[in-house]
XYZ file of C-alpha atoms in Angstrom:
330
model
C -58.687 3.681 -44.810
C -60.006 7.229 -44.357
C -61.887 6.172 -41.220
C -58.771 4.399 -39.947
C -56.673 7.546 -40.528
C -59.292 9.689 -38.742
C -59.407 7.270 -35.813
C -55.596 7.241 -35.611
C -55.485 11.057 -35.725
C -58.070 11.285 -32.970
C -56.112 8.806 -30.863
C -52.869 10.767 -31.396
C -54.591 14.024 -30.465
C -56.026 12.413 -27.357
C -52.574 11.113 -26.345
C -51.029 14.554 -26.856
C -53.783 16.150 -24.735
C -53.238 13.604 -21.998
C -49.478 14.154 -22.155
C -49.862 17.926 -21.869
C -52.034 17.468 -18.780
C -49.730 14.889 -17.206
C -48.262 15.977 -13.860
C -44.666 17.166 -13.971
C -41.990 14.983 -12.422
C -41.213 15.853 -8.835
C -37.889 17.751 -8.609
C -34.998 15.674 -7.323
C -33.199 16.573 -4.106
C -30.345 18.036 -6.163
C -32.699 20.270 -8.149
C -34.348 21.460 -4.955
C -30.958 22.240 -3.390
C -29.833 24.110 -6.513
C -32.953 26.269 -6.725
C -33.057 27.023 -2.997
C -29.354 27.915 -2.919
C -29.415 30.293 -5.875
C -32.690 31.887 -4.819
C -30.739 33.118 -1.774
C -27.729 34.367 -3.768
C -29.708 36.918 -5.824
C -27.714 36.461 -9.031
C -30.621 38.067 -10.882
C -33.574 40.155 -9.681
C -36.220 37.946 -8.054
C -38.756 38.347 -10.921
C -36.148 36.978 -13.365
C -35.148 33.908 -11.341
C -37.776 31.666 -12.938
C -36.529 32.764 -16.373
C -32.970 31.822 -15.380
C -34.074 28.329 -14.376
C -36.056 27.971 -17.593
C -33.052 29.052 -19.688
C -30.804 26.488 -17.975
C -33.127 23.713 -19.150
C -32.842 24.694 -22.814
C -30.123 23.090 -24.975
C -27.319 25.307 -26.242
C -27.506 26.599 -29.814
C -24.797 25.499 -32.222
C -21.836 27.900 -32.050
C -18.434 27.627 -33.689
C -15.376 29.560 -34.822
C -14.033 29.707 -38.376
C -10.371 30.649 -38.672
C -7.749 30.744 -41.416
C -5.516 27.864 -40.326
C -4.630 26.633 -43.829
C -4.358 30.015 -45.629
C -5.583 28.475 -48.866
C -9.076 29.950 -49.155
C -10.800 27.238 -47.107
C -11.797 29.756 -44.432
C -13.622 31.975 -46.936
C -15.405 28.967 -48.475
C -16.586 27.775 -45.046
C -17.858 31.265 -44.205
C -19.846 31.359 -47.446
C -21.298 27.918 -46.736
C -22.178 28.944 -43.173
C -24.132 31.927 -44.488
C -25.916 29.736 -47.026
C -26.986 27.408 -44.202
C -28.372 30.349 -42.215
C -25.550 30.992 -39.729
C -25.034 34.490 -38.323
C -21.980 36.222 -36.880
C -21.321 36.587 -33.159
C -19.287 39.206 -31.320
C -16.097 37.168 -30.832
C -13.579 37.103 -33.657
C -14.489 34.446 -36.232
C -17.500 33.293 -34.202
C -20.767 32.062 -35.752
C -24.038 30.499 -34.629
C -27.030 28.670 -35.983
C -29.184 30.743 -33.635
C -31.960 28.875 -31.883
C -30.903 25.517 -33.344
C -29.538 22.642 -31.294
C -28.820 19.256 -32.835
C -30.432 17.509 -29.872
C -33.710 19.320 -30.584
C -33.463 18.701 -34.333
C -33.076 14.979 -33.686
C -35.983 15.022 -31.220
C -38.138 16.745 -33.860
C -37.133 14.145 -36.452
C -35.659 16.777 -38.792
C -33.028 14.481 -40.267
C -32.408 16.674 -43.319
C -31.461 19.791 -41.358
C -29.580 17.835 -38.698
C -27.593 16.001 -41.370
C -26.738 19.205 -43.248
C -25.420 20.905 -40.111
C -23.534 17.805 -38.974
C -21.834 17.406 -42.364
C -20.828 21.080 -42.426
C -19.341 20.985 -38.913
C -17.488 17.702 -39.486
C -16.101 18.870 -42.824
C -14.929 22.178 -41.350
C -13.137 20.361 -38.545
C -11.504 17.989 -41.039
C -10.219 20.996 -42.999
C -8.750 22.367 -39.697
C -10.563 25.693 -40.117
C -13.594 25.200 -37.848
C -13.918 24.500 -34.133
C -17.104 23.922 -32.141
C -17.023 26.203 -29.094
C -19.650 27.754 -26.851
C -19.967 31.521 -27.102
C -19.443 32.003 -23.373
C -16.207 29.989 -23.634
C -14.922 32.501 -26.184
C -15.593 35.379 -23.763
C -12.589 34.575 -21.539
C -10.135 35.033 -24.411
C -11.941 38.137 -25.636
C -11.648 39.655 -22.140
C -7.972 38.668 -21.924
C -7.418 40.548 -25.192
C -4.075 38.995 -26.189
C -2.016 41.113 -28.567
C 0.382 40.083 -31.337
C 3.781 39.126 -29.877
C 2.350 38.558 -26.374
C 3.620 35.662 -24.272
C 0.505 34.055 -22.767
C -0.010 31.495 -19.989
C -3.082 29.222 -20.095
C -3.107 27.683 -16.607
C -5.701 24.889 -17.020
C -5.732 24.328 -20.750
C -7.535 21.087 -21.655
C -9.611 20.387 -23.689
C -8.053 23.238 -25.678
C -10.749 25.431 -27.233
C -9.417 28.545 -25.507
C -5.813 27.491 -26.107
C -6.203 27.352 -29.874
C -8.170 30.598 -29.757
C -5.210 32.189 -27.942
C -2.728 30.866 -30.502
C -4.789 32.397 -33.306
C -4.730 35.787 -31.582
C -1.016 35.855 -30.687
C 0.619 36.139 -34.094
C 4.336 36.371 -33.441
C 3.900 35.511 -29.757
C 3.807 32.290 -27.749
C 1.248 30.394 -25.681
C 2.279 28.140 -22.780
C -0.568 25.727 -22.001
C -0.465 23.842 -18.695
C -2.583 20.771 -17.942
C -2.397 18.674 -14.775
C -3.888 15.433 -16.126
C -1.498 13.469 -18.380
C -4.227 11.943 -20.563
C -5.888 15.304 -21.113
C -2.494 16.886 -21.830
C -1.810 14.325 -24.578
C -5.263 14.946 -26.049
C -4.560 18.688 -25.926
C -1.347 18.206 -27.924
C -3.079 16.106 -30.572
C -6.010 18.478 -30.863
C -3.818 21.585 -31.009
C -1.602 20.098 -33.714
C -4.698 19.265 -35.755
C -6.272 22.706 -35.393
C -3.216 24.972 -35.351
C -0.826 23.193 -37.704
C 2.266 24.675 -39.343
C 3.935 27.739 -37.891
C 1.105 28.318 -35.400
C 1.762 24.991 -33.689
C 5.392 26.074 -33.283
C 4.153 28.950 -31.097
C 2.436 26.621 -28.622
C 4.158 24.912 -25.680
C 2.112 22.269 -23.827
C 3.250 21.293 -20.325
C 1.952 18.506 -18.139
C 2.126 19.929 -14.629
C 0.516 21.533 -11.603
C -0.520 25.137 -12.290
C -0.056 25.976 -8.591
C 3.635 24.987 -8.696
C 4.915 26.621 -11.873
C 8.450 28.072 -11.674
C 8.754 31.825 -11.327
C 11.537 32.257 -13.876
C 9.189 33.417 -16.656
C 6.756 36.337 -16.653
C 3.749 36.597 -18.972
C 1.934 39.471 -20.688
C -1.405 37.697 -20.327
C -2.512 34.949 -17.926
C -5.733 32.949 -18.279
C -6.923 31.104 -15.164
C -9.923 29.134 -16.405
C -9.926 26.982 -13.298
C -11.457 23.588 -12.432
C -14.971 24.218 -11.122
C -18.264 22.621 -10.191
C -19.596 23.477 -13.663
C -23.129 24.317 -12.594
C -23.206 27.211 -15.062
C -22.848 24.685 -17.895
C -26.026 22.722 -17.216
C -27.277 23.491 -20.730
C -24.267 21.542 -21.998
C -23.903 18.799 -19.381
C -27.619 18.071 -19.173
C -30.017 17.373 -16.348
C -27.939 14.658 -14.693
C -25.563 17.259 -13.235
C -28.554 19.354 -12.155
C -30.069 16.424 -10.300
C -26.798 15.664 -8.449
C -26.065 19.271 -7.396
C -24.583 19.852 -3.900
C -23.260 22.932 -2.081
C -20.159 20.959 -1.106
C -18.926 20.740 -4.714
C -18.057 24.441 -4.841
C -16.712 24.590 -1.292
C -14.298 21.740 -2.022
C -12.770 23.596 -4.995
C -12.434 27.114 -3.568
C -8.907 26.768 -2.137
C -7.521 25.150 -5.302
C -9.064 27.886 -7.441
C -7.473 30.560 -5.255
C -4.031 28.902 -5.375
C -4.136 28.790 -9.177
C -5.162 32.453 -9.360
C -2.402 33.461 -6.915
C 0.237 31.619 -8.951
C -1.080 33.249 -12.111
C -0.722 36.654 -10.455
C 2.854 35.777 -9.406
C 3.736 35.101 -13.051
C 2.089 38.216 -14.494
C 4.235 41.052 -15.828
C 3.716 44.553 -14.474
C 1.003 46.103 -16.650
C -0.209 42.688 -17.815
C -3.735 41.288 -17.628
C -5.075 38.233 -15.795
C -8.533 36.792 -16.457
C -10.076 34.466 -13.881
C -13.027 32.451 -15.201
C -15.161 29.430 -14.357
C -18.154 27.559 -15.760
C -19.938 28.035 -12.435
C -22.659 30.392 -11.237
C -21.493 30.057 -7.645
C -20.085 33.169 -5.901
C -17.965 30.847 -3.740
C -16.044 29.960 -6.899
C -16.185 33.416 -8.478
C -16.552 36.586 -6.401
C -15.157 34.960 -3.245
C -11.990 33.841 -5.056
C -11.486 37.242 -6.693
C -12.023 38.963 -3.318
C -9.362 36.834 -1.617
C -7.004 37.263 -4.571
C -7.240 41.060 -4.405
C -6.912 40.942 -0.623
C -3.703 38.882 -0.889
C -2.294 40.897 -3.809
C -2.942 44.633 -3.301
C -0.728 45.341 -6.330
C -3.549 43.984 -8.536
C -6.416 46.188 -9.711
C -9.894 44.993 -10.694
C -10.737 46.293 -14.186
C -13.747 46.184 -16.492
C -13.930 43.112 -18.717
C -13.979 45.340 -21.799
C -16.319 43.082 -23.748
C -18.729 45.849 -24.676
C -22.510 45.951 -24.658
C -22.910 43.200 -27.254
C -22.020 40.671 -24.541
C -24.824 40.405 -22.011
C -23.314 40.656 -18.550
C -24.111 41.672 -14.985
C -21.886 43.258 -12.336
C -20.367 40.829 -9.846
C -21.994 40.364 -6.458
C -20.812 42.533 -3.560
C -22.343 40.182 -0.981
C -23.261 36.510 -1.011
C -24.321 33.775 1.381
C -21.970 30.992 2.390
C -24.196 27.949 2.781
C -23.720 24.237 3.380
C -26.123 21.401 2.613
C -29.798 21.928 3.428
C -29.325 25.666 2.706
C -28.067 26.591 6.202
């Protein structure tokens, strides 16, 4: 038996050595297009570009918000349990993370005990209506919008609802109008919001199925969130490598006009002195800086302001120039 175990260990070590020396898979056409396109956009200094690509291949850590939806002490108990499990606080209100831990990696490592403990905690918190899984970067849009108590807030493209419920929590005494174009997603948004918000908070949420570019102008809002439909190539850590392998320049170009129309309508509905936040899940300047540029050009009464998130949020200034490319990087 000892010799068998030694032989098996030697075989395993040999397999691992062979695996480590195995040639890497050839990048797909989509991966090549993605890397060539963003190498020309200079989102980060050239020496950091390889680090950006490496980071995009890593799974997201577990992040979530704990909030006092039930007002019966459940929130405090969940916070204590989160600490006991090793969670740490993030910058956003009520935000936590199991830093460096992703359930996909825990499963790949075969750590069933830790994976099960985290899964049970997250599921139980959701069942108690006091915990919501949400990426940290998703929370940033609401933090930048900075809704105040008694504000009337418009969420232009609301589903699946993480930001919507975050807005409702922040607007004590106010109201949130959440607009979603797709009927199925709008129904899911209602169900999810009722589950998470509950009680008097749900009464301060209005969900509308409709086109955010055609909203009536009879109401003005203190805060407007335009988290628009996008190509989503900044969310590769969430969506996985399939989206990376299918990447095309045309995806962003096809959405630019719609994104601008939503932002323009949001600006039309903004009160004087109010704040509008435009956000995407994309890295592409065609969907970000280019839209903001055309918005400011069309609406000279708007002023570009600092996001106000502070130094705890890692951020870079927007691009002043970018390259408009089509397929094959031309």
